[in-house]
CSV table of C-alpha atoms in Angstrom, one decimal:
chain,number,residue,atom,x,y,z
N,1,MET,CA,15.2,61.5,25.4
N,2,LYS,CA,12.5,61.4,22.7
N,3,LYS,CA,15.2,60.6,20.1
N,4,LEU,CA,16.5,57.6,22.2
N,5,PHE,CA,12.9,56.4,22.6
N,6,ASN,CA,12.2,56.6,18.8
N,7,ILE,CA,15.5,54.7,18.0
N,8,THR,CA,14.6,52.0,20.6
N,9,LEU,CA,11.1,51.7,19.2
N,10,LEU,CA,12.6,51.5,15.7
N,11,LEU,CA,15.0,48.7,16.7
N,12,LEU,CA,12.3,46.8,18.5
N,13,ALA,CA,10.1,47.0,15.3
N,14,ALA,CA,12.9,45.8,13.1
N,15,VAL,CA,13.5,42.8,15.5
N,16,PHE,CA,9.8,42.0,15.4
N,17,ILE,CA,9.6,42.2,11.6
N,18,LEU,CA,12.7,40.0,11.2
N,19,SER,CA,11.4,37.4,13.6
N,20,CYS,CA,8.1,37.1,11.6
N,21,ARG,CA,9.8,36.3,8.3
N,22,ASN,CA,8.8,33.1,6.4
N,23,GLY,CA,10.5,30.2,8.2
N,24,ASP,CA,10.3,27.6,5.4
N,25,ASP,CA,13.8,26.6,6.2
N,26,ASP,CA,12.8,25.6,9.7
N,27,ILE,CA,10.1,23.0,8.6
N,28,PRO,CA,11.4,19.5,9.2
N,29,GLU,CA,11.4,17.1,6.2
N,30,ASP,CA,9.0,14.2,6.1
N,31,ILE,CA,10.7,11.3,7.8
N,32,HIS,CA,8.9,8.8,5.6
N,33,GLU,CA,9.7,10.0,2.1
N,34,HIS,CA,8.2,7.8,-0.6
N,35,ASP,CA,6.8,7.8,-4.0
N,36,GLU,CA,3.0,7.4,-4.3
N,37,ILE,CA,1.8,4.2,-5.8
N,38,GLY,CA,-0.2,4.9,-8.9
N,39,LYS,CA,-0.7,1.5,-10.3
N,40,VAL,CA,-1.2,-2.0,-8.9
N,41,VAL,CA,-0.7,-5.0,-11.2
N,42,LEU,CA,-2.4,-8.2,-10.0
N,43,THR,CA,-1.4,-11.4,-11.8
N,44,LEU,CA,-3.2,-14.7,-11.2
N,45,THR,CA,-1.9,-18.0,-12.6
N,46,ASN,CA,-4.0,-21.1,-12.3
N,47,LYS,CA,-1.9,-23.9,-10.6
N,48,ALA,CA,-3.6,-26.6,-12.6
N,49,ASP,CA,-3.3,-24.8,-15.9
N,50,ALA,CA,-0.2,-22.6,-16.3
N,51,THR,CA,-1.6,-21.2,-19.6
N,52,ASP,CA,-4.5,-19.7,-17.5
N,53,ILE,CA,-2.9,-16.3,-16.6
N,54,GLN,CA,-5.0,-13.3,-15.7
N,55,THR,CA,-3.5,-9.8,-15.3
N,56,LEU,CA,-5.4,-6.8,-14.0
N,57,ASN,CA,-4.0,-3.3,-14.0
N,58,VAL,CA,-5.5,-1.0,-11.4
N,59,ILE,CA,-4.8,2.7,-12.0
N,60,GLY,CA,-6.4,5.3,-9.7
N,61,GLY,CA,-8.6,2.6,-8.1
N,62,VAL,CA,-10.1,1.6,-11.5
N,63,ALA,CA,-9.3,-1.9,-12.8
N,64,ASP,CA,-9.0,-2.6,-16.6
N,65,GLY,CA,-11.2,-5.7,-16.3
N,66,HIS,CA,-12.2,-8.4,-13.8
N,67,LEU,CA,-11.0,-11.8,-12.7
N,68,HIS,CA,-12.6,-15.0,-14.0
N,69,LEU,CA,-12.3,-17.4,-11.1
N,70,HIS,CA,-13.3,-21.1,-11.3
N,71,GLN,CA,-14.7,-22.9,-8.4
N,72,GLY,CA,-12.3,-25.5,-7.1
N,73,ASP,CA,-9.2,-24.0,-8.7
N,74,THR,CA,-6.2,-22.5,-6.9
N,75,TYR,CA,-4.4,-19.5,-8.3
N,76,VAL,CA,-1.0,-18.0,-7.5
N,77,ALA,CA,-1.6,-14.3,-7.0
N,78,VAL,CA,1.3,-11.8,-7.4
N,79,LEU,CA,1.0,-8.1,-6.5
N,80,ASP,CA,3.2,-5.5,-8.1
N,81,PHE,CA,3.0,-2.0,-6.7
N,82,GLN,CA,4.2,0.6,-9.2
N,83,ILE,CA,5.0,4.3,-9.1
N,84,LYS,CA,4.7,6.8,-12.0
N,85,HIS,CA,7.6,8.6,-13.5
N,86,ASP,CA,6.8,11.0,-16.4
N,87,ASP,CA,4.6,8.9,-18.7
N,88,HIS,CA,5.4,5.4,-17.6
N,89,TYR,CA,5.1,3.2,-14.5
N,90,HIS,CA,7.8,1.0,-12.9
N,91,SER,CA,7.9,-1.5,-10.1
N,92,SER,CA,8.6,0.0,-6.6
N,93,SER,CA,11.2,-1.7,-4.6
N,94,GLU,CA,10.2,0.4,-1.5
N,95,ILE,CA,7.7,-2.2,-0.2
N,96,LYS,CA,10.3,-5.0,-0.2
N,97,GLU,CA,13.0,-2.7,1.2
N,98,GLU,CA,10.6,-1.5,4.0
N,99,LYS,CA,8.9,-4.8,4.6
N,100,ASP,CA,8.6,-4.2,8.3
N,101,HIS,CA,6.7,-1.1,7.7
N,102,HIS,CA,4.1,-2.7,5.4
N,103,PHE,CA,1.5,-5.5,5.4
N,104,ILE,CA,-1.2,-6.6,2.9
N,105,THR,CA,-4.7,-7.6,3.9
N,106,PHE,CA,-7.3,-9.3,1.7
N,107,ASN,CA,-11.1,-9.2,2.1
N,108,PRO,CA,-13.4,-11.1,-0.3
N,109,ALA,CA,-17.0,-10.2,-0.6
N,110,ASN,CA,-19.7,-12.4,-2.1
N,111,ALA,CA,-17.0,-15.0,-2.7
N,112,ASP,CA,-15.5,-17.8,-0.6
N,113,ILE,CA,-11.8,-17.4,-1.4
N,114,LYS,CA,-9.2,-18.9,0.9
N,115,VAL,CA,-5.9,-17.0,0.9
N,116,ILE,CA,-2.6,-18.6,1.9
N,117,ARG,CA,0.6,-16.6,1.9
N,118,ALA,CA,3.1,-18.4,-0.4
N,119,SER,CA,6.1,-20.1,1.1
N,120,ASP,CA,8.3,-17.8,-1.0
N,121,ASP,CA,6.5,-14.6,-0.1
N,122,ILE,CA,8.6,-11.8,1.5
N,123,GLU,CA,8.9,-12.4,5.2
N,124,ARG,CA,9.1,-9.6,7.7
N,125,THR,CA,11.6,-9.7,10.5
N,126,ASP,CA,8.7,-10.6,12.9
N,127,GLY,CA,8.1,-13.8,10.9
N,128,GLN,CA,4.9,-12.6,9.3
N,129,LYS,CA,4.6,-12.9,5.5
N,130,LEU,CA,3.9,-9.6,3.7
N,131,GLY,CA,1.3,-10.9,1.2
N,132,MET,CA,3.0,-9.9,-2.1
N,133,LYS,CA,2.6,-13.5,-3.3
N,134,THR,CA,-0.3,-15.6,-2.2
N,135,GLU,CA,-2.4,-18.6,-3.2
N,136,TRP,CA,-6.2,-18.2,-3.6
N,137,THR,CA,-8.4,-21.3,-3.5
N,138,ILE,CA,-11.9,-20.7,-4.9
N,139,THR,CA,-14.6,-22.5,-2.9
N,140,SER,CA,-17.5,-20.5,-4.4
N,141,VAL,CA,-18.0,-17.2,-6.0
N,142,ALA,CA,-21.1,-15.2,-6.9
N,143,SER,CA,-21.5,-13.0,-10.0
N,144,THR,CA,-21.0,-10.0,-7.8
N,145,GLY,CA,-17.8,-11.4,-6.2
N,146,LYS,CA,-15.1,-8.9,-5.3
N,147,MET,CA,-11.7,-8.9,-3.6
N,148,ASN,CA,-10.5,-6.0,-1.6
N,149,ILE,CA,-6.7,-5.6,-1.2
N,150,LYS,CA,-5.1,-3.1,1.2
N,151,LEU,CA,-1.4,-2.2,1.6
N,152,ILE,CA,-1.1,-0.9,5.1
N,153,HIS,CA,1.7,1.4,6.0
N,154,ALA,CA,3.2,1.5,9.6
N,155,PRO,CA,0.8,-0.9,11.3
N,156,THR,CA,1.3,-1.2,15.1
N,157,SER,CA,0.9,-5.0,14.8
N,158,VAL,CA,0.0,-7.6,12.1
N,159,ASN,CA,-1.5,-11.1,12.1
N,160,GLN,CA,-1.1,-13.1,8.9
N,161,ASN,CA,-3.2,-15.9,10.4
N,162,TYR,CA,-6.4,-13.9,10.6
N,163,PRO,CA,-9.0,-15.4,10.6
N,164,SER,CA,-7.0,-18.7,10.7
N,165,ALA,CA,-3.8,-20.4,9.6
N,166,SER,CA,-5.7,-22.0,6.7
N,167,ASN,CA,-7.2,-18.7,5.5
N,168,GLN,CA,-4.6,-15.9,5.9
N,169,LEU,CA,-6.6,-12.8,4.9
N,170,GLY,CA,-4.5,-10.9,7.4
N,171,GLN,CA,-5.3,-8.2,10.0
N,172,THR,CA,-3.6,-5.1,11.2
N,173,VAL,CA,-3.8,-2.8,14.2
N,174,GLY,CA,-3.1,0.9,13.4
N,175,GLY,CA,-1.4,2.2,10.3
N,176,GLU,CA,-2.9,3.8,7.2
N,177,SER,CA,-3.7,2.5,3.7
N,178,ASP,CA,-1.1,3.2,1.1
N,179,VAL,CA,-3.3,1.3,-1.3
N,180,ASP,CA,-7.0,0.3,-1.0
N,181,ILE,CA,-8.4,-1.4,-4.2
N,182,THR,CA,-11.4,-3.6,-4.9
N,183,VAL,CA,-11.5,-5.8,-8.0
N,184,ASP,CA,-14.4,-7.8,-9.4
N,185,ALA,CA,-13.7,-11.5,-8.9
N,186,HIS,CA,-16.3,-13.9,-10.3
């Protein structure tokens, strides 16, 4: 009887040990696999002077310069979100491909910059424009002017016409920031 008890105990211990093994194979994969954006390129072209082109590279939240904005001028602003591979960056098509899962908001500080989403900007299936291409009209800007740009992933709802249809800074409910950068704009 003692021998049967020992064998039973040994079998139970073996089952317990095997059930406690590392279950890495059982971990579900991330549903939203994406490359992390490492660089944002912001290009502004003055609508009145096509030779007035400004390009900022923002890597790790740090811009390589600042924008020189002129009161009364309107600029076409184009955002390019890039991912790093080895030692170089390349444009990510993920934002365009997953347009319904992204939205861009703008927030000027110490500057009166009106933002309108361009007619040829990427349109989401809900009719809202993404914000990859916009027009910025400069009403006034202080020497401490800044522009905050956020790329929101998986917002519950979006409103391109916030605070108004004539100033489409954009607003979201829910989601999380894939990109949150602030550039000097004066």
